Coordinates of C-alpha atoms in Angstrom, one line a residue:
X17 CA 105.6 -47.5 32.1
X18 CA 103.5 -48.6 34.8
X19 CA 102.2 -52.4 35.4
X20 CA 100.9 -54.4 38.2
X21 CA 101.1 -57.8 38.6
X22 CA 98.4 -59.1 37.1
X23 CA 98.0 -62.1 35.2
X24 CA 98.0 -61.9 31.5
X25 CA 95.1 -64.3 31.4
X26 CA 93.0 -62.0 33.4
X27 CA 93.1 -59.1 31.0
X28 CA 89.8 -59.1 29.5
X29 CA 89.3 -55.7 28.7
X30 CA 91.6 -52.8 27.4
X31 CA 91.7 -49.2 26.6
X32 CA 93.7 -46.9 24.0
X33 CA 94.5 -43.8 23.3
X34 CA 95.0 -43.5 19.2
X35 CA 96.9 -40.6 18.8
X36 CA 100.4 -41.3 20.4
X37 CA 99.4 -44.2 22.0
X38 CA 98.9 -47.3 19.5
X39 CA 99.8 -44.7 16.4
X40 CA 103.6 -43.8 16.9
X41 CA 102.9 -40.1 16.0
X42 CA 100.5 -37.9 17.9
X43 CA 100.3 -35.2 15.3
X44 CA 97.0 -34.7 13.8
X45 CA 98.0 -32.4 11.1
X46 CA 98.4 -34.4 8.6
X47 CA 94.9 -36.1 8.8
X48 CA 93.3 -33.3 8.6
X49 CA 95.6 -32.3 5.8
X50 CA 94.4 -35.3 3.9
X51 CA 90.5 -34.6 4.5
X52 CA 91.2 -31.2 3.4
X53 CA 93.0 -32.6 0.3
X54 CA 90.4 -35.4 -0.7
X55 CA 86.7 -33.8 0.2
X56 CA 87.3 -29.9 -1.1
X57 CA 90.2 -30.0 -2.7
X58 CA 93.9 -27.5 -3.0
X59 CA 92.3 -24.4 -2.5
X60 CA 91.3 -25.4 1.4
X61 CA 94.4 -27.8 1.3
X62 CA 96.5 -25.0 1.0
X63 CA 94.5 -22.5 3.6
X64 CA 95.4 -25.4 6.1
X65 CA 98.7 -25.3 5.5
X66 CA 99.3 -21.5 5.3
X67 CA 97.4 -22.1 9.3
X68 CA 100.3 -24.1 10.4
X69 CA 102.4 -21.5 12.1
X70 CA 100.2 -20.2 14.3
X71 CA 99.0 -24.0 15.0
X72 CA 102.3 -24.9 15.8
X73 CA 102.5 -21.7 18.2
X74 CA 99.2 -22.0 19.9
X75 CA 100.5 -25.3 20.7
X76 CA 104.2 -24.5 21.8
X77 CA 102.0 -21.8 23.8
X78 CA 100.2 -24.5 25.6
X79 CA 96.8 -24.4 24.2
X80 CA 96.7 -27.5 22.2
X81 CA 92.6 -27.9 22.5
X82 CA 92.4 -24.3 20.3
X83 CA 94.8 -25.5 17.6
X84 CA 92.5 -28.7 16.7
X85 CA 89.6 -26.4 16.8
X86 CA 90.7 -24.4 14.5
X87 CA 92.5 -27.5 12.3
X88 CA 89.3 -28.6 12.4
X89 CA 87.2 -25.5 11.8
X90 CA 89.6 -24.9 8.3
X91 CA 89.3 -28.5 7.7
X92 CA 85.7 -29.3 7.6
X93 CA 83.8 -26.2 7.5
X94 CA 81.3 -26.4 4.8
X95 CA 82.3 -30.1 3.5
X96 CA 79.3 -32.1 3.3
X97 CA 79.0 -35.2 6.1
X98 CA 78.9 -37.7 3.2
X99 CA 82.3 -36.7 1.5
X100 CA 83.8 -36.3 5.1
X101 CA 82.8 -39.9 5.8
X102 CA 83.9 -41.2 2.6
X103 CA 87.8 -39.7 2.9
X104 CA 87.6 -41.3 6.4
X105 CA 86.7 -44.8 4.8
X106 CA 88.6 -45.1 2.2
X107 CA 91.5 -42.6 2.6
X108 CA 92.6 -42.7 6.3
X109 CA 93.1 -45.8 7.3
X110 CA 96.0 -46.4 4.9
X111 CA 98.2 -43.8 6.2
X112 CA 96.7 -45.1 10.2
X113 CA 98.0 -48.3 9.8
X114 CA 101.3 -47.2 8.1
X115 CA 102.0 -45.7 11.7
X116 CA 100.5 -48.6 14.0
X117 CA 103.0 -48.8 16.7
X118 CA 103.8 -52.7 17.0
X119 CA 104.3 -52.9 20.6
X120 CA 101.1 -51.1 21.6
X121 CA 99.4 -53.3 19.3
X122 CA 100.4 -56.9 20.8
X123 CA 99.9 -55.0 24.1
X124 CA 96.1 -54.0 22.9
X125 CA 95.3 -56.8 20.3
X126 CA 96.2 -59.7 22.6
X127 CA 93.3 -58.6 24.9
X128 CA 90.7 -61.5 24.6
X129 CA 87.7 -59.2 25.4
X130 CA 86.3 -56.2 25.3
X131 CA 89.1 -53.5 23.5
X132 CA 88.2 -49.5 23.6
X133 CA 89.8 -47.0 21.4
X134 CA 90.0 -43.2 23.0
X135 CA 90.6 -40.7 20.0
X136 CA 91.7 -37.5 22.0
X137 CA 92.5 -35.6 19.4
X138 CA 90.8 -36.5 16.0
X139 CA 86.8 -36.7 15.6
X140 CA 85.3 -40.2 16.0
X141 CA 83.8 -40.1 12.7
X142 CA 87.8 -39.5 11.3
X143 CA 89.4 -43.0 13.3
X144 CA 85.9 -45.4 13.8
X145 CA 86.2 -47.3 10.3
X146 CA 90.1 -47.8 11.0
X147 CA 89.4 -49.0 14.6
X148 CA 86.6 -51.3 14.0
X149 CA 87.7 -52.9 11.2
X150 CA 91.3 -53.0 11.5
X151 CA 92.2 -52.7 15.9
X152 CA 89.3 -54.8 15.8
X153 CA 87.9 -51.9 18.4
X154 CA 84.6 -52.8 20.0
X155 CA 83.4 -49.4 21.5
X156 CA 85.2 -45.7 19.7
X157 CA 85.4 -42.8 22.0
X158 CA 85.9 -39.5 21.0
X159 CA 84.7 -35.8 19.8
X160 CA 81.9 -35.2 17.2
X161 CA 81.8 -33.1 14.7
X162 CA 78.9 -31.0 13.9
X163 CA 76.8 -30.9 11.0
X164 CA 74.1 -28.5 10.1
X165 CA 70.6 -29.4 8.7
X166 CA 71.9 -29.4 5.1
X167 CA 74.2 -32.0 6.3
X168 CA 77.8 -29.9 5.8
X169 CA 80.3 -29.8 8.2
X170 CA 79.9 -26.4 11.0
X171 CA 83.8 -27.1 11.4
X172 CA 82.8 -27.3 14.8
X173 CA 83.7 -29.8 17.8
X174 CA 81.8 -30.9 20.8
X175 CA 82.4 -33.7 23.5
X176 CA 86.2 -34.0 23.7
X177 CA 86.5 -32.7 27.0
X178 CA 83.9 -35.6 28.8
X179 CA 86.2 -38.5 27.6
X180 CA 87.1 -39.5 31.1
X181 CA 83.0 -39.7 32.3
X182 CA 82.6 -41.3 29.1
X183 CA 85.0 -44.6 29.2
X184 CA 83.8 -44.7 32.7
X185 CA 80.3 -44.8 31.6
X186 CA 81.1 -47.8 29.2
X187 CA 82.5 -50.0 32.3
X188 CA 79.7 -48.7 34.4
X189 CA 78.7 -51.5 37.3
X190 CA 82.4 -51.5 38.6
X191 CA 84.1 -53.5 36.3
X192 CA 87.1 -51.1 35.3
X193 CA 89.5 -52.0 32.4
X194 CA 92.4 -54.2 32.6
X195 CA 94.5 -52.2 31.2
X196 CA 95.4 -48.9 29.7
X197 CA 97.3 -47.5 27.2
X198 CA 98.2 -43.5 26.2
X199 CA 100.4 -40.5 27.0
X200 CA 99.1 -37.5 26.6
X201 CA 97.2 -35.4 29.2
X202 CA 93.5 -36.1 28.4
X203 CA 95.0 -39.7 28.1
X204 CA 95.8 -39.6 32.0
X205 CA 92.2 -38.5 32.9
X206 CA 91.1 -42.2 32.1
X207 CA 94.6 -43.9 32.6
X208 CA 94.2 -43.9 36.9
X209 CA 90.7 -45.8 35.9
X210 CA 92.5 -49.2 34.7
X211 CA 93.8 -51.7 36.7
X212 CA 97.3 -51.7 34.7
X213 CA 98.8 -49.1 32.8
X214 CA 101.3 -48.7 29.7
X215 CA 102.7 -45.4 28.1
X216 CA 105.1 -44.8 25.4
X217 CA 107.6 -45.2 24.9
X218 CA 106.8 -49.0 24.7
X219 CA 109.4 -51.7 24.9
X220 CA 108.5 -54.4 22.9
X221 CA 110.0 -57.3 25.3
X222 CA 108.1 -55.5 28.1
X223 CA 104.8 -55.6 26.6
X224 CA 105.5 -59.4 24.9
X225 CA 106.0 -60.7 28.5
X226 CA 102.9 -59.3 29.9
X227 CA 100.7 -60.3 27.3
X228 CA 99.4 -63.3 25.0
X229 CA 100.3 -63.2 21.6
X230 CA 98.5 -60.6 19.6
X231 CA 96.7 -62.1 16.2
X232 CA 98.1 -60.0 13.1
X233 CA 97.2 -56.9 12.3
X234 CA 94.4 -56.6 9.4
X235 CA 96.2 -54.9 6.6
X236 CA 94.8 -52.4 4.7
X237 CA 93.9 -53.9 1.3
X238 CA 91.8 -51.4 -0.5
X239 CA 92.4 -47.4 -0.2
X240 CA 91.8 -44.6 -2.4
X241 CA 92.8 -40.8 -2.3
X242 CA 95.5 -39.2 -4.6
X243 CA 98.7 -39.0 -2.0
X244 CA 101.1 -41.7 -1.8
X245 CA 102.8 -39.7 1.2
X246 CA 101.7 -38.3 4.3
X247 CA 100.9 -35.0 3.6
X248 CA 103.6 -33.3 6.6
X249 CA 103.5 -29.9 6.3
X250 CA 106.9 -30.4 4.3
X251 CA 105.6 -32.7 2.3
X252 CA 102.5 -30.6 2.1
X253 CA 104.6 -27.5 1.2
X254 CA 106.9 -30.2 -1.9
X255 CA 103.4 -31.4 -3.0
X256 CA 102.1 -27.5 -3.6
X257 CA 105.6 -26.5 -5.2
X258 CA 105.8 -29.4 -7.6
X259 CA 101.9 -29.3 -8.8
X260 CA 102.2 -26.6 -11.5
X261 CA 105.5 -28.7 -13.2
X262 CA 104.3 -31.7 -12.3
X263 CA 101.1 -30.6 -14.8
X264 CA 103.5 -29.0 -17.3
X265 CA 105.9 -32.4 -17.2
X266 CA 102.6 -34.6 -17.6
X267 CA 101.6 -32.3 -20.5
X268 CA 104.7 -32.8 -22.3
X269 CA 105.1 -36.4 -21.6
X270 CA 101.7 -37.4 -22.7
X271 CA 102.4 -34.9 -26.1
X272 CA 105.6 -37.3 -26.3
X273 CA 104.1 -40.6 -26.0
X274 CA 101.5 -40.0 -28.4
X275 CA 104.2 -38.1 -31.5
X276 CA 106.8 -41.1 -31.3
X277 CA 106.7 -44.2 -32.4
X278 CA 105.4 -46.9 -29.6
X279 CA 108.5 -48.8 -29.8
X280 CA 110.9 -46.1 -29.1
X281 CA 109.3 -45.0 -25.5
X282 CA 110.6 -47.2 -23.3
X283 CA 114.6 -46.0 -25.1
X284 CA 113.4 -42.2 -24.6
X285 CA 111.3 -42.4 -21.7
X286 CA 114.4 -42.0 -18.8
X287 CA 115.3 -38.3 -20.9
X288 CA 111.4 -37.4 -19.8
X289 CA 112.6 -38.9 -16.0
X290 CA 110.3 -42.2 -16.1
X291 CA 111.8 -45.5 -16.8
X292 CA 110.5 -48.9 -18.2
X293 CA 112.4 -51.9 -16.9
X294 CA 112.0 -55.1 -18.5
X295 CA 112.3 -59.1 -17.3
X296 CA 112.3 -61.6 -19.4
X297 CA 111.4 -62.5 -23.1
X298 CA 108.1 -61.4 -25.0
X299 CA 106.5 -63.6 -27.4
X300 CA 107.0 -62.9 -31.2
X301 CA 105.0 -61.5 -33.0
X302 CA 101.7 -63.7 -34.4
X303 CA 103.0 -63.3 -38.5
X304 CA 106.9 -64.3 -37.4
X305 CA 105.2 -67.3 -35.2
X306 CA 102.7 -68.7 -37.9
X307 CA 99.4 -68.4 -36.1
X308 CA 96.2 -67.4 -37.1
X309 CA 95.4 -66.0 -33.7
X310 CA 97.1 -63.7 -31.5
X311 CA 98.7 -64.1 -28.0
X312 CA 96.4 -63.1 -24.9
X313 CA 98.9 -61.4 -22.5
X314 CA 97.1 -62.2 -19.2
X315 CA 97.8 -59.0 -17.0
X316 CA 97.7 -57.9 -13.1
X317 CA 96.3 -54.6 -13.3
X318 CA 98.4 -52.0 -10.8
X319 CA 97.2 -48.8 -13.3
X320 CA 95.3 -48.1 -16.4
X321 CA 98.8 -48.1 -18.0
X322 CA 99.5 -51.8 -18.0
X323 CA 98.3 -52.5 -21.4
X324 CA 100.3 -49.3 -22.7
X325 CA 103.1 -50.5 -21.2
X326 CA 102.8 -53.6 -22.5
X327 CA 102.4 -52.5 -26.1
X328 CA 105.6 -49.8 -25.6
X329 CA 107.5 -52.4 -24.6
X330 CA 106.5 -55.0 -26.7
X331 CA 106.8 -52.5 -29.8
X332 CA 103.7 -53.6 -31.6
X333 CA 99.8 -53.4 -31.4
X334 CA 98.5 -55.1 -28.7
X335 CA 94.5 -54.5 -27.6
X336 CA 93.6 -53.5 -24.7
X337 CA 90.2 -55.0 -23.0
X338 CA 88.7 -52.6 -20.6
X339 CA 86.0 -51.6 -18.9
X340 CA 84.2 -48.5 -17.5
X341 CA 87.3 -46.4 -18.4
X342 CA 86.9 -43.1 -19.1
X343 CA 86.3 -41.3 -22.4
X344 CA 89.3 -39.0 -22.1
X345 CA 91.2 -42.1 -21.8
X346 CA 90.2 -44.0 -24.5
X347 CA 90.8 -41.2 -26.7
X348 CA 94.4 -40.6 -24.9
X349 CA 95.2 -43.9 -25.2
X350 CA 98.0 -45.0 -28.6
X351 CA 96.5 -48.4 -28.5
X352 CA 92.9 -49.9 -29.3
X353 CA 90.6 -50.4 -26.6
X354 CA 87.9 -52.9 -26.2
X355 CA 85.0 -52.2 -24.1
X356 CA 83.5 -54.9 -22.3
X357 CA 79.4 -55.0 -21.1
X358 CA 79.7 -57.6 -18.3
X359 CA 77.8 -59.6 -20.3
X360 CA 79.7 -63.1 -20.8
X361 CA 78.8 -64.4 -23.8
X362 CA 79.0 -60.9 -25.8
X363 CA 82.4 -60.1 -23.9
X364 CA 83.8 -63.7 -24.7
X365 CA 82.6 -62.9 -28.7
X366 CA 84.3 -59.3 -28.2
X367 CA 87.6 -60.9 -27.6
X368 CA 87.3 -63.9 -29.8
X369 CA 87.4 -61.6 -32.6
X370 CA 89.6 -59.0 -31.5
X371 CA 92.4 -62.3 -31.1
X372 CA 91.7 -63.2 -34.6
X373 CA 93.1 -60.0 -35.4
X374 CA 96.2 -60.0 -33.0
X375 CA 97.2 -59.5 -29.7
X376 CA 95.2 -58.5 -26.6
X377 CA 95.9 -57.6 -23.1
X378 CA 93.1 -58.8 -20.5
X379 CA 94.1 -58.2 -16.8
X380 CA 91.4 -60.7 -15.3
X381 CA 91.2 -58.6 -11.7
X382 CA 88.9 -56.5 -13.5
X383 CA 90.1 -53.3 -11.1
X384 CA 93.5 -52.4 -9.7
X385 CA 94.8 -52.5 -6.4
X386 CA 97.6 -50.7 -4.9
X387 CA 99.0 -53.0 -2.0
X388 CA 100.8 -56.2 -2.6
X389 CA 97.9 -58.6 -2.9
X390 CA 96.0 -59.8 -6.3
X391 CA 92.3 -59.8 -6.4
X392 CA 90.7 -63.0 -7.6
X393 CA 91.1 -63.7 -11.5
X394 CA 88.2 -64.1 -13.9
X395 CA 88.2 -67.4 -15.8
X396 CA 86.8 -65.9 -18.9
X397 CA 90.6 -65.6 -20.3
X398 CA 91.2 -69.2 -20.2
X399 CA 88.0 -70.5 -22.2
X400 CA 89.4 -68.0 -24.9
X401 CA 93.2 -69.2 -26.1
X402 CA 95.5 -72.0 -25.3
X403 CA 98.2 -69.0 -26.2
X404 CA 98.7 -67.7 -23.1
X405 CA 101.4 -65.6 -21.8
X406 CA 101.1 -64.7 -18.3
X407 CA 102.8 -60.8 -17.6
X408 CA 103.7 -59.7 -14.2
X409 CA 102.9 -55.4 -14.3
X410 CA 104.4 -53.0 -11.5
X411 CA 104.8 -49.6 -11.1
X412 CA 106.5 -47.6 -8.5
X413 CA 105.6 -43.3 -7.8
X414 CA 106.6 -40.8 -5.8
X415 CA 103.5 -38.8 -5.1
X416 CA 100.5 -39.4 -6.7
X417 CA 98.3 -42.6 -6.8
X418 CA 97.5 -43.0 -10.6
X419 CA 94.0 -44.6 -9.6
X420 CA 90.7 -43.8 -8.4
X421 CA 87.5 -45.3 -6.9
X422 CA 85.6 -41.8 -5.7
X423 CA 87.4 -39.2 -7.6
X424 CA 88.2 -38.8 -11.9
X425 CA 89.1 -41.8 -13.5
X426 CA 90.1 -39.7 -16.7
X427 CA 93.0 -38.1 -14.2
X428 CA 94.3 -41.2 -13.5
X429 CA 97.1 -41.6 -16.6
X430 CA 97.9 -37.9 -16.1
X431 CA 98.5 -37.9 -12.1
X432 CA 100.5 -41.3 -13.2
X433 CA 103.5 -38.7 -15.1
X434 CA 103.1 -36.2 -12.5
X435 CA 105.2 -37.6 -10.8
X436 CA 108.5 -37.1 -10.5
X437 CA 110.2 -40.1 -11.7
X438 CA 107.3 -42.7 -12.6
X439 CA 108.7 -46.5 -12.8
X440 CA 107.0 -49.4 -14.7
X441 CA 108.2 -52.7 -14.5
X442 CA 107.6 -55.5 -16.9
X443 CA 108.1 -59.4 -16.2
X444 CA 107.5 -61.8 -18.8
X445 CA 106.6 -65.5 -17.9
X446 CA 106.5 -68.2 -20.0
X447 CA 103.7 -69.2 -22.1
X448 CA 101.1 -71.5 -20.3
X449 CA 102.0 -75.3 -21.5
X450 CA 99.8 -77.3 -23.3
X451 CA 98.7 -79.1 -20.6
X452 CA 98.1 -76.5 -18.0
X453 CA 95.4 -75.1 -20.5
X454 CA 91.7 -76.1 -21.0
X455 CA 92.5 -77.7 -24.2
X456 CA 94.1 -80.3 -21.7
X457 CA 90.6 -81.0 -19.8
X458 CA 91.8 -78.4 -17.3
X459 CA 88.4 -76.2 -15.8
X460 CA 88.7 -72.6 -17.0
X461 CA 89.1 -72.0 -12.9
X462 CA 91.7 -74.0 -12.5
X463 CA 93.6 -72.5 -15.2
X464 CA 92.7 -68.8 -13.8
X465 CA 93.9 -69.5 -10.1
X466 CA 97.4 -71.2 -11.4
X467 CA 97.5 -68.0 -13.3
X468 CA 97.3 -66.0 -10.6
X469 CA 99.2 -68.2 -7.9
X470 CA 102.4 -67.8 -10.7
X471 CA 102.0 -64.0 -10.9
X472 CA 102.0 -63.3 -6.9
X473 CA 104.9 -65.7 -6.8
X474 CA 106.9 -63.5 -9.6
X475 CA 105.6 -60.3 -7.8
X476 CA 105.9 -61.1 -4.2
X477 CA 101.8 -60.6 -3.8
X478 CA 99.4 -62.5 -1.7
X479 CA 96.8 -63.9 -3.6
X480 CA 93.3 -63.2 -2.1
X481 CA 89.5 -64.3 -3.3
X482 CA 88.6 -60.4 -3.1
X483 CA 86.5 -59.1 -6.0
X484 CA 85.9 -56.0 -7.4
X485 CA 82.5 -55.6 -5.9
X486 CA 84.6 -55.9 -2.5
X487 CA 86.5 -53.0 -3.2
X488 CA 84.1 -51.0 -4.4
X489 CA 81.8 -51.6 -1.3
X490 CA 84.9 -51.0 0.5
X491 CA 86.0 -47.3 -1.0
X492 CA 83.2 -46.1 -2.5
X493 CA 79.5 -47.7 -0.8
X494 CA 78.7 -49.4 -4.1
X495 CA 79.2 -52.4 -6.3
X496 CA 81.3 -50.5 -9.0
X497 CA 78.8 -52.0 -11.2
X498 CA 78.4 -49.1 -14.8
X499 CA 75.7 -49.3 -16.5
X500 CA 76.6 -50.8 -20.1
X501 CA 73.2 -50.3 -21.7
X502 CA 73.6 -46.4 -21.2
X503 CA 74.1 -44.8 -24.5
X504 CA 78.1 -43.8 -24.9
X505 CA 79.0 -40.2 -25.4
X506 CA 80.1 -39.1 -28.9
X507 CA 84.1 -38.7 -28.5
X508 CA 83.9 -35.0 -30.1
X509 CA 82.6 -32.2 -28.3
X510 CA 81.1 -33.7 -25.3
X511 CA 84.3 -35.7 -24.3
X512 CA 86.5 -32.4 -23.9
X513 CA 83.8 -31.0 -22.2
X514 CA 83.8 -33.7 -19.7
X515 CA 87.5 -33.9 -19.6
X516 CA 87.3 -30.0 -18.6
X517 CA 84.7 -31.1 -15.9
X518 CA 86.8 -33.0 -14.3
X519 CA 90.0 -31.2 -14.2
X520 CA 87.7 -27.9 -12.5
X521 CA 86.2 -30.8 -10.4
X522 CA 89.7 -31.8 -9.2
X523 CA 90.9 -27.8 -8.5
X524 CA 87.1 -26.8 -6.7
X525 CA 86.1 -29.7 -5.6

């Protein structure tokens, strides 16, 4: 590590190399691994990792610039721009910031002004969203990849060997950056060009007493993509291996699930290697109660399963309220669905009735989310029962992400029991008192954010005022808005041949 002995309060500008610098790991692999995975699909994902050998060779043999060509080349050739960009969105940050190195950060986010982000070994367009929006980079240096006039991906690279004359360019008038950070070798072609200098490995007191106090890191709230690991070429090579049983295991445990009794899964479920664990006590029944109306179970919505669950575990019917939920799954699914319109006054109507009838799951998030934070809750629930039982849902997988924004929604109950050994957990609260309820004057709001404040305390979970609209402009470059006055498919012929769309989409994508 190198420092002079500047004042913290002069540092005004910074710059970073990603890769091994404020990332711990320098290995590209497995990015590429991922865009390989997400825009085209196993067919290229396994070409790319058949390549590894002779990556790892070229770059034991010193030619490190020819194995991210080629990385690249296998990686992106042919992919269109728009797919490419949309893995780089929604996909890559997650596993970026899983690997942020916390001393290079309070190092580089403690910098008051301008902050530069140097990708030596990744294309811009792979590390800009994760930079801006989460390093809070201003300026992203790096190679481009080439498209051609059909917008696909040539595979090719250009620019990575002027990053030196191009960080320079950005502090052009003499005003060189405060400070630098990086290790590798195109890293010390800009390095000698900053006043101070920092490279791994990093000691955390070092880099506390030589700068202000970083803010925190922006965390990663909404990501998409089917991995739940980083796709090593281990991992990569496990993933591969375990895909045909993983489809043979999810075949059979679907089969299962809908032969046997609802009652009797969560009691068979750990011979089939899932398990369903259970807190607290569940209502009774509406008949053994002596209501007229059923009991709205107010849900947080980690999968499309949460209302299955709910019903296994409860052992009785339950409804589930959805919306924009696949075909496939609605006919998959042992329990009635309801599907809403967005429109609140036929919705509220929809589930007015379907309560008079008996129970009903609503999970008022209206989309899931995979990190430990709860979306803002819709107040429709709590203008519809003073019966409500608030249920805390959780799930935990090995390696596959059982939802979707870009990809097939009808995959996502499937890819749940593929893996391994998929977990749900179950907490029952206790039913809402009378006078935390609208029919005590409380504002159907009011009732929705206590709601939600007691489920991230049961959880664990942040609660946030994100919407669904904010993930979806987040993960896919829309408002996740369907269009409810299409006409729905008949749930004969032309659901199985949609369902067999989207399994070929998955394979040769």
């Amino acid at each position: 590590m190198v420092m002079n002995p500047a004042s913290p309060r002069a540092r005004r500008s910074v710059v970073a190399e990603l890769e091994g610098g404020l990332l711990r790991s320098a290995d590209t692999f497995p990015y590429f691994m991922l865009v390989a995975f997400e825009a085209s699909g196993l067919p290229r994902f396994a070409a790319l990792l058949a390549l590894w050998p002779l990556l790892r060779l070229l770059e034991l043999a010193g030619r490190p610039g020819l194995a991210l060509r080629l990385a690249a080349l296998v990686a992106t050739a042919g992919v269109p721009r728009a797919e490419v960009e949309a893995v780089s969105r929604a996909v890559l940050p997650k596993f970026m910031a899983d690997d942020v190195d916390p001393a290079a950060w309070a190092a580089f986010g403690s910098c008051e002004g301008r902050r530069v982000v140097v990708a030596t070994r990744l294309p811009r367009v792979m590390v800009e969203r994760f930079a801006r929006e989460h390093l809070g980079a201003h300026e992203v240096v790096g190679c481009e990849l080439e498209y051609s006039r059909l917008k696909r991906c040539t595979g090719l690279l250009r620019g990575g060997e002027a990053v030196a004359e191009r960080v320079r360019a950005l502090f052009a008038g003499g005003d060189r950056p405060d400070l630098g950070i990086g290790r590798s070798e195109m890293a010390r072609s800009f390095l000698p060009f900053c006043k101070e200098q920092l490279k791994p490995p990093f000691a955390a007191g070092a880099a506390e007493s030589t700068t202000s106090a970083a803010p925190p890191f922006r965390p990663v709230i909404f990501h998409d993509g089917r991995l739940v690991c980083r796709p090593t070429p281990l991992m990569s090579l496990v993933i591969l291996l375990w895909l045909p049983l993983g489809a043979l295991v999810a075949f059979v445990r679907i089969a299962v699930g809908l032969m046997v009794p609802i009652w009797t899964i969560p009691h068979i479920a750990p011979i089939f290697g899932g398990a369903v664990i259970t807190h607290g006590r569940a209502p009774p029944p509406v008949s053994a109660a002596g209501d007229s109306s059923g009991v709205l179970f107010v849900c947080t919505h980690r999968t499309l399963m949460d209302p299955v669950v709910l019903a296994t575990v409860l052992g009785r019917r339950v409804a589930a309220v959805t919306y924009s939920i696949s075909r496939l799954s609605e006919i998959l699914s042992p329990i009635p669905t309801v599907r809403l319109t967005r429109d609140r006054g036929a919705d509220a109507a929809r589930m007015r009735a379907e309560l008079a009838r008996g129970d009903v799951a609503v999970c008022p998030e209206g989309t899931t989310c995979r990190e430990p934070f709860l979306l803002r809750f819709s107040a429709l629930f709590a203008e519809l029962s003073d019966r409500i039982v608030p249920v805390a849902m959780d799930y935990r997988v090995g390696l596959f992400h059982p939802t979707t924004a870009r990809g097939w929604k009808a995959m996502d109950p499937i890819f749940f029991f593929m893996n391994p050994r998929p977990v749900y957990e179950v907490t029952f609260l206790n039913q809402l008192p009378a006078e935390a309820t609208c029919a005590a004057g409380k504002s159907p709001v009011d009732v929705a954010n206590y709601v939600q404040r007691m489920l991230a305390a049961t959880l664990g979970f942040e609660c946030t005022s994100l919407t669904r609209k904010d993930k979806y402009r987040v993960l896919a470059g829309n408002d996740g808005i369907v269009n409810a006055a299409a006409k729905p498919a008949a749930p004969g012929k032309a659901a199985w041949q949609g369902w067999v769309k989207e399994v070929l989409g998955f394979l040769l994508h």
